[in-house]
PDB file of C-alpha atoms and ligand atoms in Angstrom:
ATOM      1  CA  UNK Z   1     124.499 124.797 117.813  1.00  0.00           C
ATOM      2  CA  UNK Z   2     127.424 123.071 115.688  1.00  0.00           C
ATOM      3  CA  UNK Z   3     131.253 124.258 115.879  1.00  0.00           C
ATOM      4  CA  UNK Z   4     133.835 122.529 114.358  1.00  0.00           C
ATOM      5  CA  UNK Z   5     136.628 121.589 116.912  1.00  0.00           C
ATOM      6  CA  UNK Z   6     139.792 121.595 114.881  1.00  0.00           C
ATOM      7  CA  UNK Z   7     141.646 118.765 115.872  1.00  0.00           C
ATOM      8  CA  UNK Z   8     143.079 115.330 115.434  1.00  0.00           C
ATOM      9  CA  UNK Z   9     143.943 114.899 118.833  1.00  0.00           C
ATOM     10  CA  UNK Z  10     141.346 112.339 120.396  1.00  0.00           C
ATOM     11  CA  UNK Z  11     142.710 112.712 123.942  1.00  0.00           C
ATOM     12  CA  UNK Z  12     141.908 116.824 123.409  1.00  0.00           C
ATOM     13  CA  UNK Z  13     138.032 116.180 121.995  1.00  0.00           C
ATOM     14  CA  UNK Z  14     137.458 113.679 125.400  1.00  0.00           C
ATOM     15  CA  UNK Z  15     138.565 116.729 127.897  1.00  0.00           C
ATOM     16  CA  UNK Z  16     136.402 119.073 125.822  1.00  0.00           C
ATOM     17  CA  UNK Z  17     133.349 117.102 125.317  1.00  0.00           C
ATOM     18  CA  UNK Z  18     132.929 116.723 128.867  1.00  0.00           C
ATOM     19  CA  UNK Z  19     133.265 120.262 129.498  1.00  0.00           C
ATOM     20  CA  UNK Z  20     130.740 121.327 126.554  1.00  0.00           C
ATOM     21  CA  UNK Z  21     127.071 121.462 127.249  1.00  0.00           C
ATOM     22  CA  UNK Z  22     125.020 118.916 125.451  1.00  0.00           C
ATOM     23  CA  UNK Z  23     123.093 121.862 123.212  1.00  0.00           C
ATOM     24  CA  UNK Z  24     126.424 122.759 121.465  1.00  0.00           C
ATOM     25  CA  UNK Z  25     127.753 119.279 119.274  1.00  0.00           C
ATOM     26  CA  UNK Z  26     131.290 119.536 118.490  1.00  0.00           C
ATOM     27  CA  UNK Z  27     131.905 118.389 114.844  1.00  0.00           C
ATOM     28  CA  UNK Z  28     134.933 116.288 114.067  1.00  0.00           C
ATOM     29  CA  UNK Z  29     137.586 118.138 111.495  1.00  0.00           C
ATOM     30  CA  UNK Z  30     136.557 114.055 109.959  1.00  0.00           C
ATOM     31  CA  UNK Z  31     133.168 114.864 109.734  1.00  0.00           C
ATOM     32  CA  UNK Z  32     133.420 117.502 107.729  1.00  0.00           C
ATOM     33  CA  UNK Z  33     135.752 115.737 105.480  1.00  0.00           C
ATOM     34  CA  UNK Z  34     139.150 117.443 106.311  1.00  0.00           C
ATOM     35  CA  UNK Z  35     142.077 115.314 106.394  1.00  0.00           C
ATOM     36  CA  UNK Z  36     144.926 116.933 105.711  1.00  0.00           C
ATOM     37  CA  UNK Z  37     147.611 118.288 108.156  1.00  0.00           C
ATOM     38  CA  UNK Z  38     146.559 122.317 109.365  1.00  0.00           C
ATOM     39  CA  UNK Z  39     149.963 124.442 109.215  1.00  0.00           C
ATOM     40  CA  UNK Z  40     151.077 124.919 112.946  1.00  0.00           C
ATOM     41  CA  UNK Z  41     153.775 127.233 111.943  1.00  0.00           C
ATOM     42  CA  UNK Z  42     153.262 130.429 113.910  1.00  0.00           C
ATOM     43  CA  UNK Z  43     156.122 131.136 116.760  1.00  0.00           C
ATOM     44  CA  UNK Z  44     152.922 131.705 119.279  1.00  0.00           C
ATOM     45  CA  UNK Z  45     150.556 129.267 121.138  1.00  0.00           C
ATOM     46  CA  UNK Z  46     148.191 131.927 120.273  1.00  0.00           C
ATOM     47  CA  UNK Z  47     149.461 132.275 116.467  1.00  0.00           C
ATOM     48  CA  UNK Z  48     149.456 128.763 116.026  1.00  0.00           C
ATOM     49  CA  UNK Z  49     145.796 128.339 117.636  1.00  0.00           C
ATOM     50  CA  UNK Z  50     144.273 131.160 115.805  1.00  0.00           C
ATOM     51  CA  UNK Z  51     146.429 129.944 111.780  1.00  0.00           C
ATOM     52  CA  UNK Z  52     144.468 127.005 112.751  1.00  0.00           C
ATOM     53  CA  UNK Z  53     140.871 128.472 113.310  1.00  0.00           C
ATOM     54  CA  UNK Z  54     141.514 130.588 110.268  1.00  0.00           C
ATOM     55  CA  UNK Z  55     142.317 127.674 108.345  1.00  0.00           C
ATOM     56  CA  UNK Z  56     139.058 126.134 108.833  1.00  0.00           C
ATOM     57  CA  UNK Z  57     137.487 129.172 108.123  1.00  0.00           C
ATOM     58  CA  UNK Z  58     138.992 129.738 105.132  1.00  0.00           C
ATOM     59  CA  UNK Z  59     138.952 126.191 103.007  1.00  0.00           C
ATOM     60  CA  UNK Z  60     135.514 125.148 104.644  1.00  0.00           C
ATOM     61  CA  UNK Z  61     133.504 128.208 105.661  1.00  0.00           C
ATOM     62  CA  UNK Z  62     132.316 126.820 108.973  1.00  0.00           C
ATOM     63  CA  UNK Z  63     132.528 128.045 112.239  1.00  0.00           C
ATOM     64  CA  UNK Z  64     135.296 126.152 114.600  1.00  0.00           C
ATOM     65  CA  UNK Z  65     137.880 126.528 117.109  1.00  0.00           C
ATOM     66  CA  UNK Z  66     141.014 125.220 117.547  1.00  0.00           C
ATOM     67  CA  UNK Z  67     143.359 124.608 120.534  1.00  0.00           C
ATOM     68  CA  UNK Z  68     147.567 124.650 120.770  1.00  0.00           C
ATOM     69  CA  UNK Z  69     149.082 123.976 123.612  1.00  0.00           C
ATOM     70  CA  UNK Z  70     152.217 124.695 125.087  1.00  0.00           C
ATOM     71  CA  UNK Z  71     154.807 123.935 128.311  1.00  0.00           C
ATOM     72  CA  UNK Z  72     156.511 126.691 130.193  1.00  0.00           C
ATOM     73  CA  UNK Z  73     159.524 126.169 131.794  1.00  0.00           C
ATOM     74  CA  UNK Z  74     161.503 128.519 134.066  1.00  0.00           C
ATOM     75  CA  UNK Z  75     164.840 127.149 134.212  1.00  0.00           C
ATOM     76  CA  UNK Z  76     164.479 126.994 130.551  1.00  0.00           C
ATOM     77  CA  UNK Z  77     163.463 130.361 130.007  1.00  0.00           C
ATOM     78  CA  UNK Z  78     160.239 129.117 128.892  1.00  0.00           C
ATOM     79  CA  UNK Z  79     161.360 126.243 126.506  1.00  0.00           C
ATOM     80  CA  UNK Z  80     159.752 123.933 125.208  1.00  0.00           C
ATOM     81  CA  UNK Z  81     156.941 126.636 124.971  1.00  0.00           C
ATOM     82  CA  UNK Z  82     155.563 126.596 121.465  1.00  0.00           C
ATOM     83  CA  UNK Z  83     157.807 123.327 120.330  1.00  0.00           C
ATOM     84  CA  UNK Z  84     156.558 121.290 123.217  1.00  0.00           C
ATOM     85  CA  UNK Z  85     154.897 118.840 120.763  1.00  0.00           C
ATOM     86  CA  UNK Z  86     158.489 118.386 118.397  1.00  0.00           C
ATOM     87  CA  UNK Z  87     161.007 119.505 121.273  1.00  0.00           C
ATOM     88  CA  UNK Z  88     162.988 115.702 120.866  1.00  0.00           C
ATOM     89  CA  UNK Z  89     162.674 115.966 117.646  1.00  0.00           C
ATOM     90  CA  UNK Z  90     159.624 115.699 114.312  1.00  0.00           C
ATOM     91  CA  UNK Z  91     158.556 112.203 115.404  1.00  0.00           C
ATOM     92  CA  UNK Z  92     156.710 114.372 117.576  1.00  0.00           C
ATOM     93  CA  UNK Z  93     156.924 111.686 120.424  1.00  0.00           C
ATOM     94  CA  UNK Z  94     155.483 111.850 123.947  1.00  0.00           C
ATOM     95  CA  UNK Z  95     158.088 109.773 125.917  1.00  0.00           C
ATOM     96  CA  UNK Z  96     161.251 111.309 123.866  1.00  0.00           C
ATOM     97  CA  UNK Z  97     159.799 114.584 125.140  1.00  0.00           C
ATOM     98  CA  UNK Z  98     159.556 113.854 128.366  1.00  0.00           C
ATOM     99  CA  UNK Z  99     162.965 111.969 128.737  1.00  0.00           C
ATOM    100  CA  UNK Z 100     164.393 115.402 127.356  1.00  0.00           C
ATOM    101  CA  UNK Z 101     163.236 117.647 129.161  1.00  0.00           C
ATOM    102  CA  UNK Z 102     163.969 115.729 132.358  1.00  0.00           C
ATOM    103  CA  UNK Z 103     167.492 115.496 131.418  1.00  0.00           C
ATOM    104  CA  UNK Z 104     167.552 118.954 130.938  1.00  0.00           C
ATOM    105  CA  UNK Z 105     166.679 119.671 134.325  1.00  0.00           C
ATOM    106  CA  UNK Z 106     168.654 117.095 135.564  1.00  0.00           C
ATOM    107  CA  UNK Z 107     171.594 120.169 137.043  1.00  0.00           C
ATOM    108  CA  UNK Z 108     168.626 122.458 137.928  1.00  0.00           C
ATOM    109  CA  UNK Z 109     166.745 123.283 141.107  1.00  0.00           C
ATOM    110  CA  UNK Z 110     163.985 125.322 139.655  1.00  0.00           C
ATOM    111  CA  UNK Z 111     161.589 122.966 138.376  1.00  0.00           C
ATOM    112  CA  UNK Z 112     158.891 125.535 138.134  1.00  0.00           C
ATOM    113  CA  UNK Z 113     156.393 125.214 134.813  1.00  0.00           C
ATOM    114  CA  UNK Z 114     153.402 125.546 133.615  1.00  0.00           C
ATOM    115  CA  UNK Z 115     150.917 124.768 130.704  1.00  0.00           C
ATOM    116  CA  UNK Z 116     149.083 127.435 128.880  1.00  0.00           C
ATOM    117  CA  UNK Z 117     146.264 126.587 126.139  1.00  0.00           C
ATOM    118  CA  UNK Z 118     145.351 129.260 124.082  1.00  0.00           C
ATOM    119  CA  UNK Z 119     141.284 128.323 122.210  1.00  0.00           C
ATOM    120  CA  UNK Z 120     140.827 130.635 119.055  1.00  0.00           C
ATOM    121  CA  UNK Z 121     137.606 130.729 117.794  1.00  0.00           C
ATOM    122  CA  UNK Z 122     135.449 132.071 114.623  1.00  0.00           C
ATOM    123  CA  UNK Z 123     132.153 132.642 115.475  1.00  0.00           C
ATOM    124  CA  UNK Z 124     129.357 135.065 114.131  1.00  0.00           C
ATOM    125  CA  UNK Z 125     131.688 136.616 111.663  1.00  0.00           C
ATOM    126  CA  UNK Z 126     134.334 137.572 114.941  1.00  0.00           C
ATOM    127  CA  UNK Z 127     138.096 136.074 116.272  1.00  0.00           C
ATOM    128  CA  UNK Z 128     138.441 135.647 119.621  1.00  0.00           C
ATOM    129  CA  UNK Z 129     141.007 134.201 121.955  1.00  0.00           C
ATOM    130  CA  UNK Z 130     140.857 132.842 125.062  1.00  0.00           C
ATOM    131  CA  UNK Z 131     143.675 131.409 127.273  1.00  0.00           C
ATOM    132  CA  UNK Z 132     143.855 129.150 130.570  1.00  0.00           C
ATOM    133  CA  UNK Z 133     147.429 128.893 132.295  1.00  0.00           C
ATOM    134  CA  UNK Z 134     147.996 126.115 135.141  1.00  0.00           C
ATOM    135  CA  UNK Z 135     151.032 126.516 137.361  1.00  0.00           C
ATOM    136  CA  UNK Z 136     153.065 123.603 138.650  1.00  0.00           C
ATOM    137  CA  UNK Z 137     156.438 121.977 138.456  1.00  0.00           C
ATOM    138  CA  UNK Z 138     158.027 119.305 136.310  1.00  0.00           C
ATOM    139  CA  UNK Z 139     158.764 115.616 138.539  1.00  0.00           C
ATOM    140  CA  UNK Z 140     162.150 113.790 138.803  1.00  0.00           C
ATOM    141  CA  UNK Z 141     160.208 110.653 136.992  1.00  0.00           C
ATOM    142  CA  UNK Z 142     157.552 110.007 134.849  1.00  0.00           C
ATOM    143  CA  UNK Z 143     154.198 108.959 137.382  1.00  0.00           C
ATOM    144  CA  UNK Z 144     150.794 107.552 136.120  1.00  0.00           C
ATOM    145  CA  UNK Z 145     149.101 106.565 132.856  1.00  0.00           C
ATOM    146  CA  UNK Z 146     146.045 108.381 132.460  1.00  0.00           C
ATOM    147  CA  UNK Z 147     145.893 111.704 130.084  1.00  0.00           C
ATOM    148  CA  UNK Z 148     148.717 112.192 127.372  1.00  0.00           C
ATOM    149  CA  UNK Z 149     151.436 114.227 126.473  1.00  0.00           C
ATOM    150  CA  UNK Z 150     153.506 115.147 129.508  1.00  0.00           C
ATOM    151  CA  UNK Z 151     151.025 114.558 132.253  1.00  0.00           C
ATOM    152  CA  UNK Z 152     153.028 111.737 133.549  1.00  0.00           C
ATOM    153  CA  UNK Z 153     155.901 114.569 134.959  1.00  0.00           C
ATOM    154  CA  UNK Z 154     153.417 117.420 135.786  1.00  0.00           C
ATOM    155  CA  UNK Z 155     152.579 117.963 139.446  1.00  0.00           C
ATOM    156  CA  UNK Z 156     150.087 120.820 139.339  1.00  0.00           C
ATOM    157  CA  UNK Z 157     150.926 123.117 142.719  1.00  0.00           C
ATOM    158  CA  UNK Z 158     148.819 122.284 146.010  1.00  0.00           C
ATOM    159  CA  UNK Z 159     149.044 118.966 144.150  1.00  0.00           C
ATOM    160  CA  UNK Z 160     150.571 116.011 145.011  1.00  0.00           C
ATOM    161  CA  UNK Z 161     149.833 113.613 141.903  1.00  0.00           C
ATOM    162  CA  UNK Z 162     150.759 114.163 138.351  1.00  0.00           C
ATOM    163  CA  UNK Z 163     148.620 115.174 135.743  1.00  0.00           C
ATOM    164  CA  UNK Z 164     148.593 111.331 134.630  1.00  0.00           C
ATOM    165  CA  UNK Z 165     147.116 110.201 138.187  1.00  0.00           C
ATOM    166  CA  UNK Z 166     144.065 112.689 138.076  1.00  0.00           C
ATOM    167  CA  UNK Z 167     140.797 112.000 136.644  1.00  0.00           C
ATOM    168  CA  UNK Z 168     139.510 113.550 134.097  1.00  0.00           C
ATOM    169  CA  UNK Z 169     137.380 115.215 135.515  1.00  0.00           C
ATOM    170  CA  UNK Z 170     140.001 116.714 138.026  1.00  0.00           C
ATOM    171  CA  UNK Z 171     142.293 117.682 135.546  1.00  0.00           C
ATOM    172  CA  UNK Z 172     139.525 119.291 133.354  1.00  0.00           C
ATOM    173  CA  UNK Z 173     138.990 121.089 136.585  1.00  0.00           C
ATOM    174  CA  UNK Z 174     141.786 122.925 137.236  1.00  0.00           C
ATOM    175  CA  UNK Z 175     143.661 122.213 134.364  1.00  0.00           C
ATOM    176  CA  UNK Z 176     145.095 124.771 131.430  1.00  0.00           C
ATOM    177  CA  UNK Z 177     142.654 123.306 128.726  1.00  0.00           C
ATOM    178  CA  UNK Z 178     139.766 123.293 131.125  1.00  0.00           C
ATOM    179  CA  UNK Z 179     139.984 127.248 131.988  1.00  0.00           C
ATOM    180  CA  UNK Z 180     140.313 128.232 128.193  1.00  0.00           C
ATOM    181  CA  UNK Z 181     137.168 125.649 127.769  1.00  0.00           C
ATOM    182  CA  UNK Z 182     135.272 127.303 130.434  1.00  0.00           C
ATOM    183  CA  UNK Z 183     135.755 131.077 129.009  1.00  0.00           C
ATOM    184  CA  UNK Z 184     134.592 129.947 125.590  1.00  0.00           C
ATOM    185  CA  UNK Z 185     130.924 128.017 127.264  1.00  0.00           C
ATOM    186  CA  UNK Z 186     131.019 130.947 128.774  1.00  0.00           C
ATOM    187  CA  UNK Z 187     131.323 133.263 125.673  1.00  0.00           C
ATOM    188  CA  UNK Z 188     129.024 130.607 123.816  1.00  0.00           C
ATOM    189  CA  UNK Z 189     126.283 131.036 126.644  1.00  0.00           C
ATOM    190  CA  UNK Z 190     125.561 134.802 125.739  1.00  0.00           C
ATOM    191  CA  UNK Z 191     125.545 134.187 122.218  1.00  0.00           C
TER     192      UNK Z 191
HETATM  193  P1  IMP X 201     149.407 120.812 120.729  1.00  0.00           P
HETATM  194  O1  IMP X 201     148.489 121.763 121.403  1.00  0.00           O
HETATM  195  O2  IMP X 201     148.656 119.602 120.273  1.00  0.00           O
HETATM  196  O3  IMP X 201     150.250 121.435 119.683  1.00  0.00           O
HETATM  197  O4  IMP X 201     150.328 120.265 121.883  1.00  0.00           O
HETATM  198  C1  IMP X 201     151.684 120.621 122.036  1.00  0.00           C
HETATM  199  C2  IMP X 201     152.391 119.600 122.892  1.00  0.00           C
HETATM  200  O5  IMP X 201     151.936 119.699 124.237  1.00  0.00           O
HETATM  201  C3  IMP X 201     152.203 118.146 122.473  1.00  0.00           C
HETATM  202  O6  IMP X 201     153.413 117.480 122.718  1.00  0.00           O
HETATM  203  C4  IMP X 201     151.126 117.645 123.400  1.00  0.00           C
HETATM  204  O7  IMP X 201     151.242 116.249 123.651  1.00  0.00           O
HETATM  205  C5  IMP X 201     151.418 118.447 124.644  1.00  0.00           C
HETATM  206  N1  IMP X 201     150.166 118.690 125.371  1.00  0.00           N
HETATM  207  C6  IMP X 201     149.097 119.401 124.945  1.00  0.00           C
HETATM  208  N2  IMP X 201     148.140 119.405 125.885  1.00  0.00           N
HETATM  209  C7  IMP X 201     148.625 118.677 126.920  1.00  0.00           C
HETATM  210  C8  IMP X 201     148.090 118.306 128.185  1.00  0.00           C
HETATM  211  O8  IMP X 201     146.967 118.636 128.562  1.00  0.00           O
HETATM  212  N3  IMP X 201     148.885 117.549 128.961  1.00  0.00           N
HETATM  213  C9  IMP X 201     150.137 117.157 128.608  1.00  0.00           C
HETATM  214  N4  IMP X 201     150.677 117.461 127.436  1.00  0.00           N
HETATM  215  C10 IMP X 201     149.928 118.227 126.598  1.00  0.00           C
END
């Protein structure tokens, strides 16, 4: 079985690859020749993940699915939630995230976040969603190199390393990507 997974993100196709089992091969948006920028422009994780399933869909009539990502924040009332990946700014940089949002919690107490993924995907003529959520808190400092993003300030809970000190296969595990992952194999499996 072949489903297009719509990103550019190379960091995103390692976590899924390793989740996927071997009879389904993800196709690269390069392999099938698309290299242009897919509108993000929804004010949802799930709008944003589903305009970019749909987009695939609709210019090159293949089956896909497409992630978007997002990072909850409490004290923030949920910020930078669907702007996590421009919240410092269209550069769209990891680090001046990261040194933003940890000066914005700088005067709270409430460090309380979480990630939520939402997958969209176009399969046998049907949209579905699915959506993983993991809970944790956002660190005084950045910790650890591994993963991307801003895994080097998230301390999933019962957790006492950052997303950025896990392996991948730990952070697949329990992580926000790897639940959404797991309900689409899943979904895959009886089809
Ligand atoms: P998007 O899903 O690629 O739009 O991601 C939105 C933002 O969240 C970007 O800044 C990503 O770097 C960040 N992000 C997405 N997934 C993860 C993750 O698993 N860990 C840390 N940051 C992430």
């Amino acid at each position: 079985m072949n489903i297009v997974f719509a990103t550019n993100n190379p960091n995103k196709i390692k976590e899924v690859q390793a989740l996927i089992p071997s009879h389904i091969k993800l196709v690269s948006l390069e392999e099938i020749g698309c290299t242009e920028d897919i509108p993000e422009t929804q004010n949802t994780i799930e709008g944003n993940a589903i305009q970019k399933a749909d987009y695939i869909k609709e210019h090159y009539g293949l089956d896909c699915f497409a992630d978007d990502t997002g990072l909850e924040v409490l004290a923030l009332d949920g910020a930078p939630g669907v702007f996590s990946a421009r919240y410092a700014g269209p550069q769209r940089n990891a680090e001046d995230n990261m040194n933003l949002l940890l000066s914005e919690l700088d005067s709270k107490d409430n460090r309380s976040a979480r990630f939520k993924t939402v997958i969209a995907i176009h399969f046998q003529g049907k949209l579905i969603s699915f959506e993983g959520i993991c809970e944790g808190e956002i660190t005084h400092k950045k910790i650890g190199t591994d993963g991307f993003g801003y895994d080097p300030i998230f301390k999933p809970t019962d957790y006492k390393q950052t997303f950025a000190e896990l392996s991948l296969a730990e952070k697949n595990r329990i992580g926000h990507r790897g639940k959404a992952v797991s309900k689409l194999v899943n979904y895959l499996n009886m089809h």
